[in-house]
PDB file of N, CA and C in Angstrom:
ATOM      1  N   UNK A 195      24.269   9.469 -57.458  1.00 54.00           N
ATOM      2  CA  UNK A 195      23.858  10.828 -57.148  1.00 54.00           C
ATOM      3  C   UNK A 195      22.915  11.341 -58.239  1.00 54.00           C
ATOM      4  N   UNK A 196      21.840  10.627 -58.408  1.00 58.00           N
ATOM      5  CA  UNK A 196      20.856  10.958 -59.421  1.00 58.00           C
ATOM      6  C   UNK A 196      20.192  12.293 -59.108  1.00 58.00           C
ATOM      7  N   UNK A 197      19.945  13.071 -60.157  1.00 92.00           N
ATOM      8  CA  UNK A 197      19.325  14.387 -60.011  1.00 92.00           C
ATOM      9  C   UNK A 197      20.106  15.313 -59.097  1.00 92.00           C
ATOM     10  N   UNK A 198      21.402  15.118 -59.053  1.00 96.00           N
ATOM     11  CA  UNK A 198      22.278  15.952 -58.247  1.00 96.00           C
ATOM     12  C   UNK A 198      23.344  16.560 -59.131  1.00 96.00           C
ATOM     13  N   UNK A 199      23.600  17.833 -58.917  1.00 97.00           N
ATOM     14  CA  UNK A 199      24.701  18.509 -59.595  1.00 97.00           C
ATOM     15  C   UNK A 199      25.585  19.104 -58.515  1.00 97.00           C
ATOM     16  N   UNK A 200      26.874  18.838 -58.635  1.00 98.00           N
ATOM     17  CA  UNK A 200      27.840  19.374 -57.690  1.00 98.00           C
ATOM     18  C   UNK A 200      28.490  20.599 -58.319  1.00 98.00           C
ATOM     19  N   UNK A 201      28.378  21.715 -57.646  1.00 98.00           N
ATOM     20  CA  UNK A 201      28.947  22.978 -58.125  1.00 98.00           C
ATOM     21  C   UNK A 201      30.394  23.059 -57.653  1.00 98.00           C
ATOM     22  N   UNK A 202      31.297  23.115 -58.620  1.00 98.00           N
ATOM     23  CA  UNK A 202      32.733  23.187 -58.340  1.00 98.00           C
ATOM     24  C   UNK A 202      33.316  24.412 -59.033  1.00 98.00           C
ATOM     25  N   UNK A 203      34.573  24.692 -58.736  1.00 97.00           N
ATOM     26  CA  UNK A 203      35.200  25.873 -59.316  1.00 97.00           C
ATOM     27  C   UNK A 203      35.711  25.652 -60.730  1.00 97.00           C
ATOM     28  N   UNK A 204      36.245  24.469 -61.021  1.00 96.00           N
ATOM     29  CA  UNK A 204      36.837  24.303 -62.339  1.00 96.00           C
ATOM     30  C   UNK A 204      36.976  22.861 -62.795  1.00 96.00           C
ATOM     31  N   UNK A 205      37.579  22.726 -63.974  1.00 97.00           N
ATOM     32  CA  UNK A 205      37.740  21.431 -64.643  1.00 97.00           C
ATOM     33  C   UNK A 205      38.536  20.430 -63.804  1.00 97.00           C
ATOM     34  N   UNK A 206      39.573  20.899 -63.119  1.00 96.00           N
ATOM     35  CA  UNK A 206      40.373  19.982 -62.296  1.00 96.00           C
ATOM     36  C   UNK A 206      39.531  19.373 -61.180  1.00 96.00           C
ATOM     37  N   UNK A 207      38.629  20.166 -60.612  1.00 96.00           N
ATOM     38  CA  UNK A 207      37.721  19.652 -59.577  1.00 96.00           C
ATOM     39  C   UNK A 207      36.779  18.616 -60.171  1.00 96.00           C
ATOM     40  N   UNK A 208      36.224  18.920 -61.340  1.00 97.00           N
ATOM     41  CA  UNK A 208      35.351  17.964 -62.023  1.00 97.00           C
ATOM     42  C   UNK A 208      36.096  16.659 -62.268  1.00 97.00           C
ATOM     43  N   UNK A 209      37.307  16.748 -62.796  1.00 97.00           N
ATOM     44  CA  UNK A 209      38.081  15.537 -63.089  1.00 97.00           C
ATOM     45  C   UNK A 209      38.322  14.708 -61.833  1.00 97.00           C
ATOM     46  N   UNK A 210      38.613  15.371 -60.721  1.00 97.00           N
ATOM     47  CA  UNK A 210      38.866  14.646 -59.472  1.00 97.00           C
ATOM     48  C   UNK A 210      37.599  13.973 -58.968  1.00 97.00           C
ATOM     49  N   UNK A 211      36.459  14.654 -59.074  1.00 97.00           N
ATOM     50  CA  UNK A 211      35.202  14.041 -58.658  1.00 97.00           C
ATOM     51  C   UNK A 211      34.847  12.869 -59.561  1.00 97.00           C
ATOM     52  N   UNK A 212      35.178  12.970 -60.842  1.00 96.00           N
ATOM     53  CA  UNK A 212      34.929  11.855 -61.770  1.00 96.00           C
ATOM     54  C   UNK A 212      35.835  10.666 -61.445  1.00 96.00           C
ATOM     55  N   UNK A 213      37.020  10.929 -60.889  1.00 95.00           N
ATOM     56  CA  UNK A 213      37.870   9.835 -60.407  1.00 95.00           C
ATOM     57  C   UNK A 213      37.163   9.073 -59.294  1.00 95.00           C
ATOM     58  N   UNK A 214      36.417   9.816 -58.485  1.00 93.00           N
ATOM     59  CA  UNK A 214      35.669   9.214 -57.378  1.00 93.00           C
ATOM     60  C   UNK A 214      34.450   8.463 -57.887  1.00 93.00           C
ATOM     61  N   UNK A 215      33.688   9.076 -58.799  1.00 95.00           N
ATOM     62  CA  UNK A 215      32.455   8.476 -59.319  1.00 95.00           C
ATOM     63  C   UNK A 215      32.189   9.057 -60.709  1.00 95.00           C
ATOM     64  N   UNK A 216      32.319   8.213 -61.719  1.00 95.00           N
ATOM     65  CA  UNK A 216      32.172   8.656 -63.114  1.00 95.00           C
ATOM     66  C   UNK A 216      30.797   9.253 -63.409  1.00 95.00           C
ATOM     67  N   UNK A 217      29.776   8.881 -62.616  1.00 95.00           N
ATOM     68  CA  UNK A 217      28.414   9.342 -62.908  1.00 95.00           C
ATOM     69  C   UNK A 217      28.112  10.728 -62.344  1.00 95.00           C
ATOM     70  N   UNK A 218      29.023  11.285 -61.581  1.00 96.00           N
ATOM     71  CA  UNK A 218      28.795  12.602 -60.981  1.00 96.00           C
ATOM     72  C   UNK A 218      28.652  13.662 -62.066  1.00 96.00           C
ATOM     73  N   UNK A 219      27.650  14.513 -61.891  1.00 97.00           N
ATOM     74  CA  UNK A 219      27.464  15.674 -62.766  1.00 97.00           C
ATOM     75  C   UNK A 219      27.939  16.914 -62.022  1.00 97.00           C
ATOM     76  N   UNK A 220      28.691  17.750 -62.716  1.00 97.00           N
ATOM     77  CA  UNK A 220      29.171  18.977 -62.081  1.00 97.00           C
ATOM     78  C   UNK A 220      28.762  20.193 -62.893  1.00 97.00           C
ATOM     79  N   UNK A 221      28.819  21.325 -62.224  1.00 97.00           N
ATOM     80  CA  UNK A 221      28.664  22.631 -62.862  1.00 97.00           C
ATOM     81  C   UNK A 221      29.868  23.440 -62.418  1.00 97.00           C
ATOM     82  N   UNK A 222      30.626  23.941 -63.384  1.00 97.00           N
ATOM     83  CA  UNK A 222      31.854  24.679 -63.072  1.00 97.00           C
ATOM     84  C   UNK A 222      31.602  26.176 -63.087  1.00 97.00           C
ATOM     85  N   UNK A 223      32.022  26.846 -62.017  1.00 97.00           N
ATOM     86  CA  UNK A 223      31.830  28.292 -61.910  1.00 97.00           C
ATOM     87  C   UNK A 223      32.922  29.075 -62.630  1.00 97.00           C
ATOM     88  N   UNK A 224      33.972  28.414 -63.059  1.00 94.00           N
ATOM     89  CA  UNK A 224      35.172  29.081 -63.589  1.00 94.00           C
ATOM     90  C   UNK A 224      35.791  29.959 -62.501  1.00 94.00           C
ATOM     91  N   UNK A 225      35.851  29.403 -61.299  1.00 91.00           N
ATOM     92  CA  UNK A 225      36.397  30.148 -60.166  1.00 91.00           C
ATOM     93  C   UNK A 225      35.563  31.381 -59.897  1.00 91.00           C
ATOM     94  N   UNK A 226      36.228  32.495 -59.706  1.00 92.00           N
ATOM     95  CA  UNK A 226      35.518  33.745 -59.443  1.00 92.00           C
ATOM     96  C   UNK A 226      34.846  34.303 -60.698  1.00 92.00           C
ATOM     97  N   UNK A 227      34.910  33.554 -61.799  1.00 93.00           N
ATOM     98  CA  UNK A 227      34.230  33.932 -63.035  1.00 93.00           C
ATOM     99  C   UNK A 227      32.744  33.599 -62.994  1.00 93.00           C
ATOM    100  N   UNK A 228      32.218  33.381 -61.806  1.00 95.00           N
ATOM    101  CA  UNK A 228      30.794  33.100 -61.638  1.00 95.00           C
ATOM    102  C   UNK A 228      30.009  34.371 -61.965  1.00 95.00           C
ATOM    103  N   UNK A 229      29.409  34.381 -63.149  1.00 96.00           N
ATOM    104  CA  UNK A 229      28.718  35.582 -63.614  1.00 96.00           C
ATOM    105  C   UNK A 229      27.195  35.404 -63.569  1.00 96.00           C
ATOM    106  N   UNK A 230      26.473  36.450 -63.973  1.00 96.00           N
ATOM    107  CA  UNK A 230      25.008  36.427 -63.931  1.00 96.00           C
ATOM    108  C   UNK A 230      24.433  35.316 -64.811  1.00 96.00           C
ATOM    109  N   UNK A 231      25.041  35.062 -65.952  1.00 97.00           N
ATOM    110  CA  UNK A 231      24.558  34.012 -66.853  1.00 97.00           C
ATOM    111  C   UNK A 231      24.601  32.651 -66.147  1.00 97.00           C
ATOM    112  N   UNK A 232      25.691  32.379 -65.449  1.00 97.00           N
ATOM    113  CA  UNK A 232      25.815  31.109 -64.731  1.00 97.00           C
ATOM    114  C   UNK A 232      24.856  31.055 -63.546  1.00 97.00           C
ATOM    115  N   UNK A 233      24.741  32.154 -62.819  1.00 97.00           N
ATOM    116  CA  UNK A 233      23.793  32.213 -61.694  1.00 97.00           C
ATOM    117  C   UNK A 233      22.378  31.967 -62.198  1.00 97.00           C
ATOM    118  N   UNK A 234      21.998  32.603 -63.297  1.00 97.00           N
ATOM    119  CA  UNK A 234      20.646  32.434 -63.844  1.00 97.00           C
ATOM    120  C   UNK A 234      20.399  30.997 -64.278  1.00 97.00           C
ATOM    121  N   UNK A 235      21.408  30.354 -64.848  1.00 97.00           N
ATOM    122  CA  UNK A 235      21.269  28.937 -65.220  1.00 97.00           C
ATOM    123  C   UNK A 235      21.008  28.092 -63.974  1.00 97.00           C
ATOM    124  N   UNK A 236      21.781  28.337 -62.921  1.00 97.00           N
ATOM    125  CA  UNK A 236      21.587  27.584 -61.678  1.00 97.00           C
ATOM    126  C   UNK A 236      20.214  27.853 -61.078  1.00 97.00           C
ATOM    127  N   UNK A 237      19.728  29.075 -61.170  1.00 96.00           N
ATOM    128  CA  UNK A 237      18.382  29.395 -60.677  1.00 96.00           C
ATOM    129  C   UNK A 237      17.330  28.597 -61.442  1.00 96.00           C
ATOM    130  N   UNK A 238      17.530  28.455 -62.759  1.00 95.00           N
ATOM    131  CA  UNK A 238      16.569  27.710 -63.583  1.00 95.00           C
ATOM    132  C   UNK A 238      16.510  26.236 -63.194  1.00 95.00           C
ATOM    133  N   UNK A 239      17.623  25.657 -62.807  1.00 94.00           N
ATOM    134  CA  UNK A 239      17.646  24.222 -62.491  1.00 94.00           C
ATOM    135  C   UNK A 239      17.548  23.943 -60.992  1.00 94.00           C
ATOM    136  N   UNK A 240      17.449  24.988 -60.186  1.00 93.00           N
ATOM    137  CA  UNK A 240      17.467  24.863 -58.725  1.00 93.00           C
ATOM    138  C   UNK A 240      16.369  23.950 -58.182  1.00 93.00           C
ATOM    139  N   UNK A 241      15.191  23.974 -58.770  1.00 91.00           N
ATOM    140  CA  UNK A 241      14.093  23.132 -58.288  1.00 91.00           C
ATOM    141  C   UNK A 241      14.151  21.713 -58.842  1.00 91.00           C
ATOM    142  N   UNK A 242      14.813  21.555 -59.962  1.00 92.00           N
ATOM    143  CA  UNK A 242      14.869  20.269 -60.655  1.00 92.00           C
ATOM    144  C   UNK A 242      15.969  19.357 -60.116  1.00 92.00           C
ATOM    145  N   UNK A 243      17.029  19.942 -59.593  1.00 94.00           N
ATOM    146  CA  UNK A 243      18.193  19.182 -59.135  1.00 94.00           C
ATOM    147  C   UNK A 243      18.535  19.515 -57.688  1.00 94.00           C
ATOM    148  N   UNK A 244      19.136  18.554 -57.025  1.00 95.00           N
ATOM    149  CA  UNK A 244      19.778  18.811 -55.744  1.00 95.00           C
ATOM    150  C   UNK A 244      21.126  19.441 -56.072  1.00 95.00           C
ATOM    151  N   UNK A 245      21.361  20.629 -55.586  1.00 97.00           N
ATOM    152  CA  UNK A 245      22.619  21.317 -55.848  1.00 97.00           C
ATOM    153  C   UNK A 245      23.505  21.252 -54.611  1.00 97.00           C
ATOM    154  N   UNK A 246      24.715  20.761 -54.823  1.00 98.00           N
ATOM    155  CA  UNK A 246      25.701  20.666 -53.749  1.00 98.00           C
ATOM    156  C   UNK A 246      26.860  21.590 -54.089  1.00 98.00           C
ATOM    157  N   UNK A 247      27.178  22.488 -53.191  1.00 98.00           N
ATOM    158  CA  UNK A 247      28.312  23.395 -53.368  1.00 98.00           C
ATOM    159  C   UNK A 247      29.549  22.715 -52.786  1.00 98.00           C
ATOM    160  N   UNK A 248      30.578  22.546 -53.627  1.00 98.00           N
ATOM    161  CA  UNK A 248      31.815  21.889 -53.195  1.00 98.00           C
ATOM    162  C   UNK A 248      32.989  22.708 -53.725  1.00 98.00           C
ATOM    163  N   UNK A 249      33.198  23.853 -53.087  1.00 97.00           N
ATOM    164  CA  UNK A 249      34.270  24.752 -53.504  1.00 97.00           C
ATOM    165  C   UNK A 249      35.511  24.520 -52.651  1.00 97.00           C
ATOM    166  N   UNK A 250      36.615  25.085 -53.092  1.00 96.00           N
ATOM    167  CA  UNK A 250      37.877  24.943 -52.372  1.00 96.00           C
ATOM    168  C   UNK A 250      37.797  25.637 -51.010  1.00 96.00           C
ATOM    169  N   UNK A 251      38.507  25.103 -50.010  1.00 95.00           N
ATOM    170  CA  UNK A 251      38.505  25.729 -48.685  1.00 95.00           C
ATOM    171  C   UNK A 251      39.514  26.873 -48.593  1.00 95.00           C
ATOM    172  N   UNK A 252      39.277  27.890 -49.423  1.00 95.00           N
ATOM    173  CA  UNK A 252      40.161  29.065 -49.437  1.00 95.00           C
ATOM    174  C   UNK A 252      39.305  30.302 -49.642  1.00 95.00           C
ATOM    175  N   UNK A 253      39.935  31.461 -49.719  1.00 94.00           N
ATOM    176  CA  UNK A 253      39.207  32.716 -49.868  1.00 94.00           C
ATOM    177  C   UNK A 253      38.267  32.748 -51.061  1.00 94.00           C
ATOM    178  N   UNK A 254      38.765  32.484 -52.274  1.00 95.00           N
ATOM    179  CA  UNK A 254      37.876  32.496 -53.433  1.00 95.00           C
ATOM    180  C   UNK A 254      36.734  31.481 -53.320  1.00 95.00           C
ATOM    181  N   UNK A 255      37.035  30.303 -52.782  1.00 96.00           N
ATOM    182  CA  UNK A 255      35.993  29.292 -52.611  1.00 96.00           C
ATOM    183  C   UNK A 255      34.886  29.762 -51.685  1.00 96.00           C
ATOM    184  N   UNK A 256      35.269  30.466 -50.620  1.00 96.00           N
ATOM    185  CA  UNK A 256      34.272  30.987 -49.682  1.00 96.00           C
ATOM    186  C   UNK A 256      33.470  32.138 -50.292  1.00 96.00           C
ATOM    187  N   UNK A 257      34.096  32.951 -51.126  1.00 97.00           N
ATOM    188  CA  UNK A 257      33.387  34.031 -51.824  1.00 97.00           C
ATOM    189  C   UNK A 257      32.326  33.436 -52.753  1.00 97.00           C
ATOM    190  N   UNK A 258      32.716  32.404 -53.498  1.00 97.00           N
ATOM    191  CA  UNK A 258      31.781  31.734 -54.416  1.00 97.00           C
ATOM    192  C   UNK A 258      30.628  31.125 -53.626  1.00 97.00           C
ATOM    193  N   UNK A 259      30.952  30.426 -52.548  1.00 97.00           N
ATOM    194  CA  UNK A 259      29.923  29.783 -51.723  1.00 97.00           C
ATOM    195  C   UNK A 259      28.944  30.834 -51.174  1.00 97.00           C
ATOM    196  N   UNK A 260      29.458  31.940 -50.675  1.00 97.00           N
ATOM    197  CA  UNK A 260      28.604  32.996 -50.117  1.00 97.00           C
ATOM    198  C   UNK A 260      27.672  33.566 -51.190  1.00 97.00           C
ATOM    199  N   UNK A 261      28.177  33.749 -52.379  1.00 97.00           N
ATOM    200  CA  UNK A 261      27.339  34.279 -53.461  1.00 97.00           C
ATOM    201  C   UNK A 261      26.235  33.292 -53.820  1.00 97.00           C
ATOM    202  N   UNK A 262      26.578  32.018 -53.872  1.00 97.00           N
ATOM    203  CA  UNK A 262      25.572  30.998 -54.193  1.00 97.00           C
ATOM    204  C   UNK A 262      24.501  30.925 -53.109  1.00 97.00           C
ATOM    205  N   UNK A 263      24.900  31.043 -51.855  1.00 97.00           N
ATOM    206  CA  UNK A 263      23.934  31.032 -50.745  1.00 97.00           C
ATOM    207  C   UNK A 263      22.967  32.206 -50.881  1.00 97.00           C
ATOM    208  N   UNK A 264      23.500  33.353 -51.284  1.00 96.00           N
ATOM    209  CA  UNK A 264      22.678  34.559 -51.438  1.00 96.00           C
ATOM    210  C   UNK A 264      21.692  34.423 -52.604  1.00 96.00           C
ATOM    211  N   UNK A 265      22.108  33.755 -53.669  1.00 95.00           N
ATOM    212  CA  UNK A 265      21.324  33.725 -54.907  1.00 95.00           C
ATOM    213  C   UNK A 265      20.385  32.517 -55.046  1.00 95.00           C
ATOM    214  N   UNK A 266      20.696  31.396 -54.374  1.00 96.00           N
ATOM    215  CA  UNK A 266      19.955  30.148 -54.592  1.00 96.00           C
ATOM    216  C   UNK A 266      19.341  29.638 -53.297  1.00 96.00           C
ATOM    217  N   UNK A 267      18.349  28.759 -53.436  1.00 91.00           N
ATOM    218  CA  UNK A 267      17.712  28.179 -52.259  1.00 91.00           C
ATOM    219  C   UNK A 267      17.978  26.676 -52.201  1.00 91.00           C
ATOM    220  N   UNK A 268      17.794  26.121 -51.029  1.00 92.00           N
ATOM    221  CA  UNK A 268      17.893  24.671 -50.820  1.00 92.00           C
ATOM    222  C   UNK A 268      19.227  24.062 -51.216  1.00 92.00           C
ATOM    223  N   UNK A 269      20.291  24.792 -51.016  1.00 96.00           N
ATOM    224  CA  UNK A 269      21.615  24.249 -51.326  1.00 96.00           C
ATOM    225  C   UNK A 269      22.069  23.304 -50.229  1.00 96.00           C
ATOM    226  N   UNK A 270      22.868  22.348 -50.638  1.00 97.00           N
ATOM    227  CA  UNK A 270      23.588  21.515 -49.685  1.00 97.00           C
ATOM    228  C   UNK A 270      25.065  21.854 -49.867  1.00 97.00           C
ATOM    229  N   UNK A 271      25.841  21.601 -48.822  1.00 98.00           N
ATOM    230  CA  UNK A 271      27.246  21.993 -48.853  1.00 98.00           C
ATOM    231  C   UNK A 271      28.146  20.835 -48.458  1.00 98.00           C
ATOM    232  N   UNK A 272      29.176  20.617 -49.270  1.00 98.00           N
ATOM    233  CA  UNK A 272      30.235  19.660 -48.958  1.00 98.00           C
ATOM    234  C   UNK A 272      31.475  20.470 -48.608  1.00 98.00           C
ATOM    235  N   UNK A 273      32.139  20.071 -47.539  1.00 97.00           N
ATOM    236  CA  UNK A 273      33.327  20.796 -47.079  1.00 97.00           C
ATOM    237  C   UNK A 273      34.515  19.859 -46.956  1.00 97.00           C
ATOM    238  N   UNK A 274      35.665  20.375 -47.306  1.00 96.00           N
ATOM    239  CA  UNK A 274      36.940  19.711 -47.046  1.00 96.00           C
ATOM    240  C   UNK A 274      37.735  20.582 -46.091  1.00 96.00           C
ATOM    241  N   UNK A 275      38.296  20.000 -45.040  1.00 94.00           N
ATOM    242  CA  UNK A 275      39.209  20.795 -44.202  1.00 94.00           C
ATOM    243  C   UNK A 275      40.445  21.158 -45.023  1.00 94.00           C
ATOM    244  N   UNK A 276      41.064  22.277 -44.684  1.00 92.00           N
ATOM    245  CA  UNK A 276      42.251  22.730 -45.429  1.00 92.00           C
ATOM    246  C   UNK A 276      43.300  21.633 -45.569  1.00 92.00           C
ATOM    247  N   UNK A 277      43.567  20.917 -44.481  1.00 93.00           N
ATOM    248  CA  UNK A 277      44.635  19.908 -44.527  1.00 93.00           C
ATOM    249  C   UNK A 277      44.297  18.727 -45.420  1.00 93.00           C
ATOM    250  N   UNK A 278      43.033  18.553 -45.778  1.00 93.00           N
ATOM    251  CA  UNK A 278      42.623  17.456 -46.665  1.00 93.00           C
ATOM    252  C   UNK A 278      42.584  17.895 -48.131  1.00 93.00           C
ATOM    253  N   UNK A 279      42.883  19.168 -48.391  1.00 94.00           N
ATOM    254  CA  UNK A 279      42.802  19.708 -49.751  1.00 94.00           C
ATOM    255  C   UNK A 279      44.136  20.257 -50.238  1.00 94.00           C
ATOM    256  N   UNK A 280      45.211  19.911 -49.555  1.00 91.00           N
ATOM    257  CA  UNK A 280      46.532  20.425 -49.928  1.00 91.00           C
ATOM    258  C   UNK A 280      47.179  19.577 -51.009  1.00 91.00           C
ATOM    259  N   UNK A 281      47.890  20.238 -51.908  1.00 88.00           N
ATOM    260  CA  UNK A 281      48.667  19.518 -52.915  1.00 88.00           C
ATOM    261  C   UNK A 281      49.831  18.800 -52.229  1.00 88.00           C
ATOM    262  N   UNK A 282      50.459  17.898 -52.957  1.00 85.00           N
ATOM    263  CA  UNK A 282      51.569  17.124 -52.386  1.00 85.00           C
ATOM    264  C   UNK A 282      52.695  18.014 -51.849  1.00 85.00           C
ATOM    265  N   UNK A 283      52.931  19.141 -52.515  1.00 88.00           N
ATOM    266  CA  UNK A 283      54.014  20.039 -52.062  1.00 88.00           C
ATOM    267  C   UNK A 283      53.506  21.097 -51.072  1.00 88.00           C
ATOM    268  N   UNK A 284      52.222  20.986 -50.674  1.00 79.00           N
ATOM    269  CA  UNK A 284      51.606  21.900 -49.707  1.00 79.00           C
ATOM    270  C   UNK A 284      51.574  23.355 -50.168  1.00 79.00           C
ATOM    271  N   UNK A 285      51.667  23.591 -51.468  1.00 85.00           N
ATOM    272  CA  UNK A 285      51.673  24.967 -51.972  1.00 85.00           C
ATOM    273  C   UNK A 285      50.315  25.399 -52.534  1.00 85.00           C
ATOM    274  N   UNK A 286      49.479  24.436 -52.893  1.00 90.00           N
ATOM    275  CA  UNK A 286      48.169  24.755 -53.456  1.00 90.00           C
ATOM    276  C   UNK A 286      47.095  24.049 -52.645  1.00 90.00           C
ATOM    277  N   UNK A 287      45.906  24.652 -52.682  1.00 93.00           N
ATOM    278  CA  UNK A 287      44.782  24.073 -51.953  1.00 93.00           C
ATOM    279  C   UNK A 287      43.599  23.970 -52.900  1.00 93.00           C
ATOM    280  N   UNK A 288      42.905  22.837 -52.854  1.00 94.00           N
ATOM    281  CA  UNK A 288      41.741  22.686 -53.714  1.00 94.00           C
ATOM    282  C   UNK A 288      41.165  21.291 -53.673  1.00 94.00           C
ATOM    283  N   UNK A 289      39.923  21.190 -54.093  1.00 95.00           N
ATOM    284  CA  UNK A 289      39.227  19.907 -54.174  1.00 95.00           C
ATOM    285  C   UNK A 289      40.028  18.931 -55.034  1.00 95.00           C
ATOM    286  N   UNK A 290      40.662  19.436 -56.085  1.00 95.00           N
ATOM    287  CA  UNK A 290      41.391  18.562 -57.009  1.00 95.00           C
ATOM    288  C   UNK A 290      42.570  17.839 -56.365  1.00 95.00           C
ATOM    289  N   UNK A 291      42.997  18.286 -55.182  1.00 95.00           N
ATOM    290  CA  UNK A 291      44.130  17.656 -54.492  1.00 95.00           C
ATOM    291  C   UNK A 291      43.694  16.647 -53.437  1.00 95.00           C
ATOM    292  N   UNK A 292      42.406  16.535 -53.182  1.00 95.00           N
ATOM    293  CA  UNK A 292      41.899  15.688 -52.102  1.00 95.00           C
ATOM    294  C   UNK A 292      42.018  14.206 -52.441  1.00 95.00           C
ATOM    295  N   UNK A 293      42.205  13.419 -51.398  1.00 95.00           N
ATOM    296  CA  UNK A 293      42.173  11.964 -51.535  1.00 95.00           C
ATOM    297  C   UNK A 293      40.726  11.536 -51.758  1.00 95.00           C
ATOM    298  N   UNK A 294      40.527  10.434 -52.462  1.00 96.00           N
ATOM    299  CA  UNK A 294      39.174   9.973 -52.770  1.00 96.00           C
ATOM    300  C   UNK A 294      38.373   9.691 -51.499  1.00 96.00           C
ATOM    301  N   UNK A 295      39.008   9.171 -50.474  1.00 96.00           N
ATOM    302  CA  UNK A 295      38.322   8.894 -49.209  1.00 96.00           C
ATOM    303  C   UNK A 295      37.820  10.187 -48.565  1.00 96.00           C
ATOM    304  N   UNK A 296      38.585  11.254 -48.684  1.00 96.00           N
ATOM    305  CA  UNK A 296      38.167  12.542 -48.122  1.00 96.00           C
ATOM    306  C   UNK A 296      37.011  13.145 -48.922  1.00 96.00           C
ATOM    307  N   UNK A 297      37.020  12.948 -50.232  1.00 96.00           N
ATOM    308  CA  UNK A 297      35.893  13.382 -51.067  1.00 96.00           C
ATOM    309  C   UNK A 297      34.641  12.620 -50.662  1.00 96.00           C
ATOM    310  N   UNK A 298      34.780  11.324 -50.495  1.00 96.00           N
ATOM    311  CA  UNK A 298      33.651  10.488 -50.070  1.00 96.00           C
ATOM    312  C   UNK A 298      33.088  11.003 -48.744  1.00 96.00           C
ATOM    313  N   UNK A 299      33.951  11.264 -47.778  1.00 97.00           N
ATOM    314  CA  UNK A 299      33.506  11.766 -46.477  1.00 97.00           C
ATOM    315  C   UNK A 299      32.761  13.093 -46.629  1.00 97.00           C
ATOM    316  N   UNK A 300      33.296  13.992 -47.446  1.00 97.00           N
ATOM    317  CA  UNK A 300      32.662  15.305 -47.639  1.00 97.00           C
ATOM    318  C   UNK A 300      31.269  15.153 -48.260  1.00 97.00           C
ATOM    319  N   UNK A 301      31.140  14.254 -49.227  1.00 97.00           N
ATOM    320  CA  UNK A 301      29.851  14.081 -49.911  1.00 97.00           C
ATOM    321  C   UNK A 301      28.846  13.285 -49.080  1.00 97.00           C
ATOM    322  N   UNK A 302      29.331  12.530 -48.115  1.00 96.00           N
ATOM    323  CA  UNK A 302      28.417  11.788 -47.236  1.00 96.00           C
ATOM    324  C   UNK A 302      27.979  12.612 -46.028  1.00 96.00           C
ATOM    325  N   UNK A 303      28.679  13.698 -45.754  1.00 96.00           N
ATOM    326  CA  UNK A 303      28.379  14.529 -44.578  1.00 96.00           C
ATOM    327  C   UNK A 303      28.057  15.956 -45.012  1.00 96.00           C
ATOM    328  N   UNK A 304      26.960  16.087 -45.721  1.00 97.00           N
ATOM    329  CA  UNK A 304      26.556  17.393 -46.257  1.00 97.00           C
ATOM    330  C   UNK A 304      25.898  18.252 -45.184  1.00 97.00           C
ATOM    331  N   UNK A 305      26.006  19.559 -45.386  1.00 94.00           N
ATOM    332  CA  UNK A 305      25.372  20.545 -44.520  1.00 94.00           C
ATOM    333  C   UNK A 305      24.304  21.274 -45.326  1.00 94.00           C
ATOM    334  N   UNK A 306      23.259  21.701 -44.631  1.00 90.00           N
ATOM    335  CA  UNK A 306      22.214  22.480 -45.304  1.00 90.00           C
ATOM    336  C   UNK A 306      22.178  23.879 -44.769  1.00 90.00           C
TER     337      UNK A 306
END
């Protein structure tokens, strides 16, 4: 995934994506802590990199995704269905809980 940065919510998401592919580069929003400084950084690199939004399939993840769509151009989107992002005890939802095969499917089937 050369010249690609995957925008995720946090460190656990980055770690899970690195389990899938060590060469993946991520940018962490710190969840809803996505502030103007981070948005401006993404705007600066928007033309240089392919940016893929890969947020959790929950309320905060959708809020982050909507803000990024409003602020940036040419984004690609990776999605996980809710049932593919559940923790083992079904109490938490997030990219960090996904099976590697489901991550692969999400990254191979991007939306624009």
